[in-house]
Coordinates of C-alpha atoms in Angstrom, one line a residue:
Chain A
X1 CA -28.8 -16.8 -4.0
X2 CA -28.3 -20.7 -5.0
X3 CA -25.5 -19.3 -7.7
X4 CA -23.8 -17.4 -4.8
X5 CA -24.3 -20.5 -2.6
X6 CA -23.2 -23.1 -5.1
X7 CA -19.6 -21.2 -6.2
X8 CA -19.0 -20.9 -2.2
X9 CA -19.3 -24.1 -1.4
X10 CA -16.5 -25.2 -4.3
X11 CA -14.2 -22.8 -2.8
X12 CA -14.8 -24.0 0.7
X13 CA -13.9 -27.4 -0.9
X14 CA -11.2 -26.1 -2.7
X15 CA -9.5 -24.4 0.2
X16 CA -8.5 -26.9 3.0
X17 CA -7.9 -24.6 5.4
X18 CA -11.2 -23.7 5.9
X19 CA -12.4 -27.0 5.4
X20 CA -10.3 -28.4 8.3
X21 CA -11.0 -25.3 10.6
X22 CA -15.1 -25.4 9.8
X23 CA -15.5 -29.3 9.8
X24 CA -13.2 -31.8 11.0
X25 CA -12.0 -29.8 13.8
X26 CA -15.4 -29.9 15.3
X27 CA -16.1 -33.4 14.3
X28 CA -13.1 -34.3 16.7
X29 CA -14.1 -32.4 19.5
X30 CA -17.1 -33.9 19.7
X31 CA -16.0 -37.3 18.8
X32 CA -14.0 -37.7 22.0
X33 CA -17.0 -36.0 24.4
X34 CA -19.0 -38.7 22.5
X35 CA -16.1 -41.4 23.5
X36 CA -15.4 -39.9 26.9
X37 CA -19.5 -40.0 27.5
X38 CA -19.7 -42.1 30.9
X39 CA -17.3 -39.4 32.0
X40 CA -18.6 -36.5 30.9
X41 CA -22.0 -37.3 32.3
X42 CA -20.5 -37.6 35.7
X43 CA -19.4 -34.1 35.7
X44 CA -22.7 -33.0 33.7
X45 CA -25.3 -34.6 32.4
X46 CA -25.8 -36.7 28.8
X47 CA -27.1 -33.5 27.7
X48 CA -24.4 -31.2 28.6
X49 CA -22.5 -33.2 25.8
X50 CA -25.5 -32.5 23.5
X51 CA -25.3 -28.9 24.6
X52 CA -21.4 -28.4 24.1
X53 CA -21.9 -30.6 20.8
X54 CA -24.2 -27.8 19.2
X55 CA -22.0 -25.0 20.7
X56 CA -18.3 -26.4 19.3
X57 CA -20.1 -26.6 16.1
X58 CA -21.5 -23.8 16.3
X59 CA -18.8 -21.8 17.6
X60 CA -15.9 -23.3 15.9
X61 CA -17.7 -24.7 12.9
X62 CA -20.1 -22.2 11.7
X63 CA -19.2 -19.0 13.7
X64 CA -15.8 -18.6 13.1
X65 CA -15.7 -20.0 9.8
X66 CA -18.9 -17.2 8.6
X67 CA -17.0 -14.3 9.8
X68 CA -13.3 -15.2 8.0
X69 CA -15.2 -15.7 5.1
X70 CA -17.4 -12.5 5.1
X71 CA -13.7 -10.4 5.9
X72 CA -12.1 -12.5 2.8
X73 CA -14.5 -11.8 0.4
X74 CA -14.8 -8.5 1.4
X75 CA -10.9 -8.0 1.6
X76 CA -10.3 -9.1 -1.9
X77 CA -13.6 -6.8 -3.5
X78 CA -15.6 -10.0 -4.0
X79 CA -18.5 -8.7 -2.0
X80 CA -18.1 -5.8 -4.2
X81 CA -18.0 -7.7 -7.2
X82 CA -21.0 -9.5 -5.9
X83 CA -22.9 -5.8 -5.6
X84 CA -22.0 -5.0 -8.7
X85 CA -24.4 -7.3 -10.3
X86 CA -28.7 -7.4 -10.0
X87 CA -28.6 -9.7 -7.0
X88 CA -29.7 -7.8 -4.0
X89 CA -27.8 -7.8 -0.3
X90 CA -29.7 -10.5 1.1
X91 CA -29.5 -12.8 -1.5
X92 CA -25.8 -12.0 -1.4
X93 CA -25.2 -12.7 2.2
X94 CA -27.9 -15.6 2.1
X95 CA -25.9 -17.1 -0.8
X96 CA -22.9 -16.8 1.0
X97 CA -24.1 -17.8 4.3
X98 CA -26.0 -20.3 3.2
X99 CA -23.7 -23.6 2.7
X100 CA -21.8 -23.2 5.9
X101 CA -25.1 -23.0 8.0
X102 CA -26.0 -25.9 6.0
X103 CA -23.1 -28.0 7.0
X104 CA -23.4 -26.8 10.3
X105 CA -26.7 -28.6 11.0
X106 CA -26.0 -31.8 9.1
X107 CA -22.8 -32.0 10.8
X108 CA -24.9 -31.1 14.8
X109 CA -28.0 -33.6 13.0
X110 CA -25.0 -36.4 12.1
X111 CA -22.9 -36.3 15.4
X112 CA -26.4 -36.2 17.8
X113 CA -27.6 -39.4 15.6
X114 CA -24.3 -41.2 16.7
X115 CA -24.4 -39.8 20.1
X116 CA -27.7 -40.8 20.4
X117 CA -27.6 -44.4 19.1
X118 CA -24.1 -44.9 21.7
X119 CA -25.6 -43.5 24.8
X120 CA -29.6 -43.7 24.5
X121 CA -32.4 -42.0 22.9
X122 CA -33.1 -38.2 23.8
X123 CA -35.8 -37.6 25.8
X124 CA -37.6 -34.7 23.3
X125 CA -36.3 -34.7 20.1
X126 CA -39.2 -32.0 19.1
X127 CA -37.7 -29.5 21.7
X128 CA -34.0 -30.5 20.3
X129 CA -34.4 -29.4 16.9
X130 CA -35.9 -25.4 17.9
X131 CA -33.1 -25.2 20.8
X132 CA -30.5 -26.2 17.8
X133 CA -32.0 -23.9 14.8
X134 CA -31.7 -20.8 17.6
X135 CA -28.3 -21.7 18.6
X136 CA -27.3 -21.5 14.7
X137 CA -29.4 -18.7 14.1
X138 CA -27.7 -16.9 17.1
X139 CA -24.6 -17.6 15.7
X140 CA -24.9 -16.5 12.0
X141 CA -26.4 -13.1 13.7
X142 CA -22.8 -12.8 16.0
X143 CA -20.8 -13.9 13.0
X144 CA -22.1 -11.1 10.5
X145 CA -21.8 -8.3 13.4
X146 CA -18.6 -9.5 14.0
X147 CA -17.4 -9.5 10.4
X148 CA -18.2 -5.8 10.7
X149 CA -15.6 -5.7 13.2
X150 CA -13.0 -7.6 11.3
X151 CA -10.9 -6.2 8.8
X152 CA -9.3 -9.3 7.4
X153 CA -9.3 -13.2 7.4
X154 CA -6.0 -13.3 9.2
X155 CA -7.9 -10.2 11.9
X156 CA -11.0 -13.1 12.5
X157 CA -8.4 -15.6 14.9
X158 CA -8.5 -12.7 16.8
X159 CA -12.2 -11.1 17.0
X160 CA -13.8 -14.4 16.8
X161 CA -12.6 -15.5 20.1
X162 CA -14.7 -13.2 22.6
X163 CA -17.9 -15.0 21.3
X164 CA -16.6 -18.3 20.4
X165 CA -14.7 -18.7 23.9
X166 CA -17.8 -17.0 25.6
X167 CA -20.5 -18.8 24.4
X168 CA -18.2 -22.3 25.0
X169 CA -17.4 -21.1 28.7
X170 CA -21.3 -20.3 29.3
X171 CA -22.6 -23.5 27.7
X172 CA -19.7 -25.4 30.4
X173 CA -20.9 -23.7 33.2
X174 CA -24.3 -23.9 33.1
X175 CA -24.5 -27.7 31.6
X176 CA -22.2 -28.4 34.4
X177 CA -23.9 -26.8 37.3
X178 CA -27.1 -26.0 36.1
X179 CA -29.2 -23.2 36.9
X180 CA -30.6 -23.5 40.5
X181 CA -28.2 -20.4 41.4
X182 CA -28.2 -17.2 39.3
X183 CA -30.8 -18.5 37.2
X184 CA -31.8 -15.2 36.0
X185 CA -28.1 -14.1 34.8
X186 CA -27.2 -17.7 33.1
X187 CA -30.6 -17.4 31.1
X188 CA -29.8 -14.3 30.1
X189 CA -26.4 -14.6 29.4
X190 CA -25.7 -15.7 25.0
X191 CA -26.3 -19.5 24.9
X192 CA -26.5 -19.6 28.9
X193 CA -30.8 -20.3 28.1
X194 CA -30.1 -22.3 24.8
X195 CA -27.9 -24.9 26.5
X196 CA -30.9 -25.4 29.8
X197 CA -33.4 -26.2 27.0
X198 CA -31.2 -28.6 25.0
X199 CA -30.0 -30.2 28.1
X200 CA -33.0 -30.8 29.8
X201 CA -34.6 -32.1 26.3
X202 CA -31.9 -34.1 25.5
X203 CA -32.5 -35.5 29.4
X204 CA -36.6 -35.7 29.4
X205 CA -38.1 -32.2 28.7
X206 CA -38.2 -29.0 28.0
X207 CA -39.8 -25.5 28.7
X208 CA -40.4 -23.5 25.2
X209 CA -40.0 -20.4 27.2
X210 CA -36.4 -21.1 27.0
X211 CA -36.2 -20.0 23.4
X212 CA -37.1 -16.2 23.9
X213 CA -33.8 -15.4 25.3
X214 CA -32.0 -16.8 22.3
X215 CA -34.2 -15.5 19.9
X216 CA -33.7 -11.9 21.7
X217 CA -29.9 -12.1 21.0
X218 CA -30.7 -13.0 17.4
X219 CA -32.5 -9.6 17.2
X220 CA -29.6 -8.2 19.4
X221 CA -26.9 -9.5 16.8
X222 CA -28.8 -8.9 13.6
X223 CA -29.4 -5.2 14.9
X224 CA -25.5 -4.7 15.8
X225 CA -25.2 -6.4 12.2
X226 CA -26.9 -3.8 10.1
X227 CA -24.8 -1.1 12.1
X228 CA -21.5 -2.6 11.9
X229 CA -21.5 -4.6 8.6
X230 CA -19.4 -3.1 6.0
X231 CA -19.4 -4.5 2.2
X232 CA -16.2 -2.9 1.5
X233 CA -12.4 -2.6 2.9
X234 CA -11.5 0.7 5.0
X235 CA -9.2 2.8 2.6
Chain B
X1 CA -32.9 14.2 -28.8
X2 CA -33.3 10.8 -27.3
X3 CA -33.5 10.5 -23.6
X4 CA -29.8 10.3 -22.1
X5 CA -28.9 6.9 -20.7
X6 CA -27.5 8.7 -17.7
X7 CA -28.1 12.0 -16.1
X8 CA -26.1 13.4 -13.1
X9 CA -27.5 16.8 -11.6
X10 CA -25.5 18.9 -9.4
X11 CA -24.0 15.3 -7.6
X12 CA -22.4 16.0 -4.4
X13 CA -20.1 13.5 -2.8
X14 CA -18.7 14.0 1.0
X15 CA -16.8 11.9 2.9
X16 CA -16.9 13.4 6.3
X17 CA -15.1 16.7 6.1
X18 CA -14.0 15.9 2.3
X19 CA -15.9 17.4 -0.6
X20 CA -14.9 14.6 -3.2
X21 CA -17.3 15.8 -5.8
X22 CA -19.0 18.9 -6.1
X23 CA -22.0 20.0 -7.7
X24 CA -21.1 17.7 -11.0
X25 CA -23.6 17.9 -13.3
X26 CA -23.6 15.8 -16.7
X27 CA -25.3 13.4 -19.2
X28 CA -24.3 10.6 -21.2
X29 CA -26.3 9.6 -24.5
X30 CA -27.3 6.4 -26.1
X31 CA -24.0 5.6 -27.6
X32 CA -21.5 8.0 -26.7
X33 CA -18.6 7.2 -25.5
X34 CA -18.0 9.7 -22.2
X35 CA -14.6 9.6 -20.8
X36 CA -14.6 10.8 -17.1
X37 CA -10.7 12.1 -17.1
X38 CA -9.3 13.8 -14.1
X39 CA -5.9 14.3 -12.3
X40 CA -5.3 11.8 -9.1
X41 CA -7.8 12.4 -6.3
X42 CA -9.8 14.2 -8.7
X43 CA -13.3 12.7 -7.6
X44 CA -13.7 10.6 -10.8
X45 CA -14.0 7.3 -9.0
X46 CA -16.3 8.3 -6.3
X47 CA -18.2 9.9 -9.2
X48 CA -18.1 6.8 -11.0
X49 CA -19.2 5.0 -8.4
X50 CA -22.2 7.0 -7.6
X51 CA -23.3 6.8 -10.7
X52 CA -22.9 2.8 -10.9
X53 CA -25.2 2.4 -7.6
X54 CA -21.9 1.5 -5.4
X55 CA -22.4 4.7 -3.5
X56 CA -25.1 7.0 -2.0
X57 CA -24.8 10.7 -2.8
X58 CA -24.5 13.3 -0.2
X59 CA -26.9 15.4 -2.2
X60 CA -28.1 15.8 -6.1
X61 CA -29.8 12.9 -8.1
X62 CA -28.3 10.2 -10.6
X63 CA -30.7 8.4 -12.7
X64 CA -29.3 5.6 -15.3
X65 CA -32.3 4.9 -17.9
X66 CA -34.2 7.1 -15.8
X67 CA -33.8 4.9 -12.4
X68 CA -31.9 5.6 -9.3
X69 CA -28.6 3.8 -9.8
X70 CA -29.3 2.0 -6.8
X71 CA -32.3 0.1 -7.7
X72 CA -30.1 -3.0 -8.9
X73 CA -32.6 -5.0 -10.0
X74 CA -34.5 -2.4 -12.8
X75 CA -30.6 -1.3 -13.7
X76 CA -28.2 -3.8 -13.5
X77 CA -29.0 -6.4 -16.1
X78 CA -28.8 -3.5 -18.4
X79 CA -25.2 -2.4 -17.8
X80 CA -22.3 -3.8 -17.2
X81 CA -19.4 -3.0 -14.7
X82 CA -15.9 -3.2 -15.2
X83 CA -14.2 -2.0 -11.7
X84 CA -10.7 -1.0 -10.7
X85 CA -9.8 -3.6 -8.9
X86 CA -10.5 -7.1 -9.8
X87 CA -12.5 -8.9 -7.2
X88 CA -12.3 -12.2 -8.2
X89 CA -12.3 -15.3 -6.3
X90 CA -9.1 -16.5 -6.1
X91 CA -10.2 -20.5 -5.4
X92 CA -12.6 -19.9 -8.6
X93 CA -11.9 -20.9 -12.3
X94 CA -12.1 -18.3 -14.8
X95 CA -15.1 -20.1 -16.3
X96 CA -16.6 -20.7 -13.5
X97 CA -16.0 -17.0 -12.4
X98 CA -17.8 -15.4 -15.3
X99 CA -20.7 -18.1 -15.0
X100 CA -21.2 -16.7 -11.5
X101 CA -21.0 -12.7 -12.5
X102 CA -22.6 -13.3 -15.5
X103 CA -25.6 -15.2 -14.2
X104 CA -26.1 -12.9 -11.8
X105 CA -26.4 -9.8 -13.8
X106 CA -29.9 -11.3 -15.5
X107 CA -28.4 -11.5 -18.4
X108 CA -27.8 -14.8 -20.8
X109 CA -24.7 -15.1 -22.8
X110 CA -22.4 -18.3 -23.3
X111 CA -19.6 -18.8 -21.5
X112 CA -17.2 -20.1 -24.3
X113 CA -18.3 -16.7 -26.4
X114 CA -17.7 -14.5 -23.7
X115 CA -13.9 -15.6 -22.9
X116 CA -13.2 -15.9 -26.4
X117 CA -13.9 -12.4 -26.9
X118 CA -11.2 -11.9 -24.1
X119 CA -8.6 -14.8 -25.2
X120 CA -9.4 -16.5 -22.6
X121 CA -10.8 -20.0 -24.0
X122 CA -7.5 -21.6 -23.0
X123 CA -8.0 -20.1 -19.4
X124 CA -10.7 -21.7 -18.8
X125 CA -10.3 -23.9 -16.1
X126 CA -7.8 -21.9 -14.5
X127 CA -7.8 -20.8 -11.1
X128 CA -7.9 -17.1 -10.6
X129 CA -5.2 -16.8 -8.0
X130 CA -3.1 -18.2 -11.0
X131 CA -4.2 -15.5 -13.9
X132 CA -1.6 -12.3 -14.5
X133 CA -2.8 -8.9 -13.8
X134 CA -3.6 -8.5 -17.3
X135 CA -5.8 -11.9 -17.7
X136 CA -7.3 -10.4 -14.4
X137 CA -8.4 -7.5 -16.5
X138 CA -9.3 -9.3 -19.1
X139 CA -11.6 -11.2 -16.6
X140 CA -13.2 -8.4 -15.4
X141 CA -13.8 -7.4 -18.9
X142 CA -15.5 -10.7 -20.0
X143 CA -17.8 -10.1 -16.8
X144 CA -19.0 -6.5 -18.0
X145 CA -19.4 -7.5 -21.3
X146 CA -21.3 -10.8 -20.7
X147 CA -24.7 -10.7 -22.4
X148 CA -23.9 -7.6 -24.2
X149 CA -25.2 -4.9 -22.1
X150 CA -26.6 -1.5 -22.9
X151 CA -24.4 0.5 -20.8
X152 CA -20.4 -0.5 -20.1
X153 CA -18.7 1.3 -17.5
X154 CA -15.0 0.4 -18.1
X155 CA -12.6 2.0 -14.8
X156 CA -9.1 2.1 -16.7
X157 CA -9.8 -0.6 -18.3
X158 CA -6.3 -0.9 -20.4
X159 CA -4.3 -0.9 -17.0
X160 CA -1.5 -3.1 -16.7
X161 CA -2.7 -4.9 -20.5
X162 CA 0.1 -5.2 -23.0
X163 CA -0.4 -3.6 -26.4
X164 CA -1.9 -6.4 -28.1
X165 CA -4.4 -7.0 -25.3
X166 CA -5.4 -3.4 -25.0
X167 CA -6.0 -3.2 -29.1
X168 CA -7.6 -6.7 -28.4
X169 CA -9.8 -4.6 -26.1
X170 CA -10.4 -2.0 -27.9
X171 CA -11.2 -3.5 -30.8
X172 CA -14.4 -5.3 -28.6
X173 CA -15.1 -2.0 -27.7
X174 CA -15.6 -0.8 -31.5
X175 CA -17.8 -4.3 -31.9
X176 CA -19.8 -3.4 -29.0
X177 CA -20.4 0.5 -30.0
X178 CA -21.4 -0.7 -33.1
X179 CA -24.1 -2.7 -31.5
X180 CA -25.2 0.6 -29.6
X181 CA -24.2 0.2 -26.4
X182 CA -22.9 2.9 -24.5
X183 CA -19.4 3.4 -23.2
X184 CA -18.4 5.3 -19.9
X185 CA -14.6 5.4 -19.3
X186 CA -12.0 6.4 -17.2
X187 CA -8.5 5.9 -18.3
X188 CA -4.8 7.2 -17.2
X189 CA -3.8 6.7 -21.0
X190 CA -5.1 10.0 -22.4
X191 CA -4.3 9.2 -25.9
X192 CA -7.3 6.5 -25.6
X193 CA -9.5 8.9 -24.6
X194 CA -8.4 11.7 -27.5
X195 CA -8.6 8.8 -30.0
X196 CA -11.9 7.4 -28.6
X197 CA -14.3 9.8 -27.0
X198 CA -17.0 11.2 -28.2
X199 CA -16.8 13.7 -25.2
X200 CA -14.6 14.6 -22.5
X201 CA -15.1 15.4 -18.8
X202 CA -12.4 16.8 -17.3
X203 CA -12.3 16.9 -13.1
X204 CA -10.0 18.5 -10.7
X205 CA -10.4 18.9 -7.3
X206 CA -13.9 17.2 -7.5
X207 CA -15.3 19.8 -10.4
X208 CA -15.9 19.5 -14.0
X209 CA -12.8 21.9 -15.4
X210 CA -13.6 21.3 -19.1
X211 CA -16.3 19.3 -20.7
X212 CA -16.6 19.0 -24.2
X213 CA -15.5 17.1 -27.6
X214 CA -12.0 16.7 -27.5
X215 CA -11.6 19.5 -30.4
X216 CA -13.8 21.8 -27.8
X217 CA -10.7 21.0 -25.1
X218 CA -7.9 21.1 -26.8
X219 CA -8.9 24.4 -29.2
X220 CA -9.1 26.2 -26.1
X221 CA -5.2 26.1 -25.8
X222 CA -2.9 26.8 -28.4
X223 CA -1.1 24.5 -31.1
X224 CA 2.2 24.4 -31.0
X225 CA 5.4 25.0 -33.7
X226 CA 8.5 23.2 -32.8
X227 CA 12.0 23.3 -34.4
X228 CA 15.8 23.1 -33.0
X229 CA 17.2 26.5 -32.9
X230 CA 18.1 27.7 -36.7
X231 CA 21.5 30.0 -37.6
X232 CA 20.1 32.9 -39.2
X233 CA 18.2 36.2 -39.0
X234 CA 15.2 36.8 -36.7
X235 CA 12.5 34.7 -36.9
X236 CA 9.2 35.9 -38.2
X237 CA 7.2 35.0 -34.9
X238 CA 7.0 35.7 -31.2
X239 CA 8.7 32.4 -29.8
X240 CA 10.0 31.2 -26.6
X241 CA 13.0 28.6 -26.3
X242 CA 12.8 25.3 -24.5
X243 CA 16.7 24.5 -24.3
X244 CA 17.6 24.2 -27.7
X245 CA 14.5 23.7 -28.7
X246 CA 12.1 26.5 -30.0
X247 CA 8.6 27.3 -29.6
X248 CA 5.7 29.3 -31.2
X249 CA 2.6 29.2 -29.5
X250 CA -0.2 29.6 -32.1
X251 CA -4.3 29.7 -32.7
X252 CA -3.7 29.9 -36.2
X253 CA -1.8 27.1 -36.7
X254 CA -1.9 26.9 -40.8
X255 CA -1.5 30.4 -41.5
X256 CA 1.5 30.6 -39.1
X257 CA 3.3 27.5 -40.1
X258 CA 2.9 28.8 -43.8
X259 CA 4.4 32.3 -42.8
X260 CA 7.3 30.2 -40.8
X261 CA 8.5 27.6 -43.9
X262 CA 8.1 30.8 -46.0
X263 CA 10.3 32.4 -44.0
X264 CA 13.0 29.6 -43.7
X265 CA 13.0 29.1 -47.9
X266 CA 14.0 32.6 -48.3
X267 CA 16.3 32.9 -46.3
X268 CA 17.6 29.2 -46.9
X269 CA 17.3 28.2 -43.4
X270 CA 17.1 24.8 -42.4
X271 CA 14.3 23.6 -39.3
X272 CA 15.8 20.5 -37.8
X273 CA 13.3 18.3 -35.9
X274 CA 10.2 20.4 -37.3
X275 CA 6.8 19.2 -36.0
X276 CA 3.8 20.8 -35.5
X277 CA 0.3 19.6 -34.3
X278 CA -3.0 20.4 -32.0
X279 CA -2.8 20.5 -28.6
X280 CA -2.7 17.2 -27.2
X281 CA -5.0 15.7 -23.6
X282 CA -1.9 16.0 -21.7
X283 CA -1.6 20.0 -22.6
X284 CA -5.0 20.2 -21.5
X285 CA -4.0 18.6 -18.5
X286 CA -1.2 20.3 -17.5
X287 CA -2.7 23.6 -17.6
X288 CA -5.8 22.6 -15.2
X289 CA -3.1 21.3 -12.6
X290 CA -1.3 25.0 -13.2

């Protein structure tokens, strides 16, 4: 897995395009919430910026950038090179998943530090760090069903969107108003209960409970996963 | 007899409604060289396939060293593969390409050793988006060959290689039998597989044709007697003209050629353009496709 994991993170290096779409895009986002924070919080809360922080990263960052990977190297046979050898399929995907996810969380760790040490200490950093693991786990589940759906790297602008859009739009709307109304619907709804957990521990406190939903669309995505995923092109 | 390295039994491949291969049944031995030949859309890739561990069969058992295929980890580190299609990273070095494959087979090798048995030292450091399609070949070859497996399954191996690579290749091929190792190919050049083979599959339509030696394939059709059409009296054969071009069809090639030159001293003829020789792959070909 650490072979697989070492020779993907020289090409992500090596290739700028990924490098600008998976980590300085998100970077910037979130460096002007963390500028704009004063006015951010008015519409939200402090932790509505930590919420949309984890979710631009972890949409734009992590998400998208998993799933063009997964329909490159399976467009150009690499995946099936990769079979071709003794290393089983989840050392494969875990070698190939693994750097991204990686970068992902230094890169939520890095910018929360900053945001942090600008605007004040969050109020539970112990009920940060689960909210944030779910988030990325939800997101590497979406991005390999996803990459089932995807036929090519150019294809993934396109069938990322539903999911990266959605879960951005969901994280907005209920950091922004909360979830005194419809409670039930925004919990349920894919990073609708992540982002009530990380805003209310990035704001005092949080209620573990709010992990189960997340952690039931990890199931959900790993399940569509092992029906969708494909290791090699359509002929 | 020592146990086969690979044993196919009545292997059935569908893909939906399409039968791709039927009821194939075949072994391979401990250094034999087994060419699996077939006409386009024969079934010999699916076939090959199956038996690599890239696919599951429909029905019927494959075992390689008497595992399923599919169990990568008791299999793989004893063979190598050589696909179709390259594969490669293109934002990978060569080196750093075969490093990768090769580590992850289980084997050990050196990397210098291995792309010098390819020409591929100067390569190197190389990305592979920059290699030809015959380095690219040549690539996949190092990766099949690294740590000198058992087993070698080369899928047209020669494609798209200019003569001095593919003698190159061939010549590592020699080295390697020599070692033991056992050879499974596939190839479009048929004259590889005549000169190479210890035996033949032949598939059409997802069914073994033939199977044999290539003298057990190629005996089963006749030799042929060529010469341009000669001025004189009748000839001492049943014949049959190709332009100006004539033909004996013969199972007895010696004795007839004997009778033919015979004829053509006494009777001072002269055969222009006079060959004659064993049926070649391509005849065999031809008439499964008829």
């Amino acid at each position: 897995m650490f072979a697989i994991a070492r020779s993907e993170l020289i090409q992500m290096f090596r290739n700028r395009l990924v490098l600008v779409t998976s980590f300085i895009m998100p970077v910037a986002v979130s460096a002007f919430f963390i500028y704009r924070h004063e006015a951010f919080a008015t519409i939200g809360s402090l932790g509505y910026i930590a919420a949309i922080v984890m979710f631009t990263v972890g949409a734009f960052g992590l998400y998208t950038t998993a799933v063009t990977t997964l329909a490159s190297r399976r467009q150009n046979l690499f995946l099936k090179r990769l079979r071709s050898t003794a290393a089983d399929d989840r050392s494969i995907l875990g070698g190939l998943l693994l750097p991204v996810t990686v970068l992902s969380v230094v890169q939520i760790t890095a910018i929360l530090t900053v945001f942090g040490a600008v605007s004040g200490k969050p109020g539970s950093i112990a009920l940060l760090a689960p909210a944030a693991v779910a988030i990325v786990a939800m997101m590497v589940g979406l991005a390999l069903a996803t990459a089932g759906l995807t036929n090519s790297p150019e294809h993934a602008q396109v069938t990322t969107l539903p999911v990266s859009l959605g879960v951005i739009a969901v994280a907005s709307w209920v950091g922004i108003s909360g979830t005194e109304e419809l409670t039930l619907l925004k919990r349920l709804l894919p990073g609708g209960a992540a982002t009530e957990m990380v805003v209310d521990a990035w704001n005092g406190s949080a209620s573990v409970i709010l992990l189960a939903p997340t952690l039931a669309w990890v199931v959900v995505a790993v399940a569509l996963a092992a029906r969708l995923f494909r290791w090699e092109p359509r002929r | 007899m020592s146990t086969p390295v690979i044993e196919v039994e009545k292997l059935n491949l569908k893909y939906g409604d399409f039968h791709a291969v039927k009821d194939l049944s075949f072994e391979v031995r401990p250094g034999e060289l087994y060419a699996l030949l077939g006409t386009n859309g024969a079934g010999k890739t699916s076939a090959l396939e199956t038996i690599e561990g890239h696919r599951e069969p429909t029905s019927g058992t494959v075992r390689v060293f008497g595992h399923s295929p599919r169990d990568r980890k008791a299999v793989r580190p004893r063979m190598g593969i050589m696909l179709q299609e390259s594969g490669f990273s293109p934002d990978l070095t060569v080196g750093e390409s075969v490093r990768l494959i090769g580590q992850l087979t289980g084997r050990t090798d050196d990397v210098g050793r291995v792309l010098d048995v390819v020409g591929l030292t100067r390569k190197a450091g190389t990305l592979v988006s920059q290699l030809s399609g015959g380095e690219k070949r040549r690539l996949d070859f190092a990766t099949a060959v690294y740590g000198t497996p058992e087993l070698i399954f080369l899928d047209e191996p020669t494609t798209g290689l200019d003569i001095q690579s593919r003698d190159a290749l061939w010549e590592s091929v020699d080295r390697l039998r020599e070692n033991g190792s056992t050879i499974v190919l596939t190839t479009h050049y048929l004259e590889e597989a005549q000169q190479r083979a210890d035996r033949i599959g032949l598939m059409h339509q997802g069914v073994f044709r033939r199977q044999g030696t290539v003298g057990d394939l190629t005996r089963a059709l006749p030799s042929h007697i060529r010469f341009a059409f000669p001025d004189g009296p009748a000839l001492p054969l049943p014949s049959s003209a190709d332009g100006n071009t004539v033909v004996i069809e013969t199972f007895e090639l010696q004795k007839d050629l004997h009778l033919l030159l015979g004829w053509a001293q006494d009777n001072g003829v002269e055969l222009r353009d006079l060959s004659a020789g064993p049926t070649s792959l391509d005849d065999v070909f031809r008439s499964i496709e008829a």
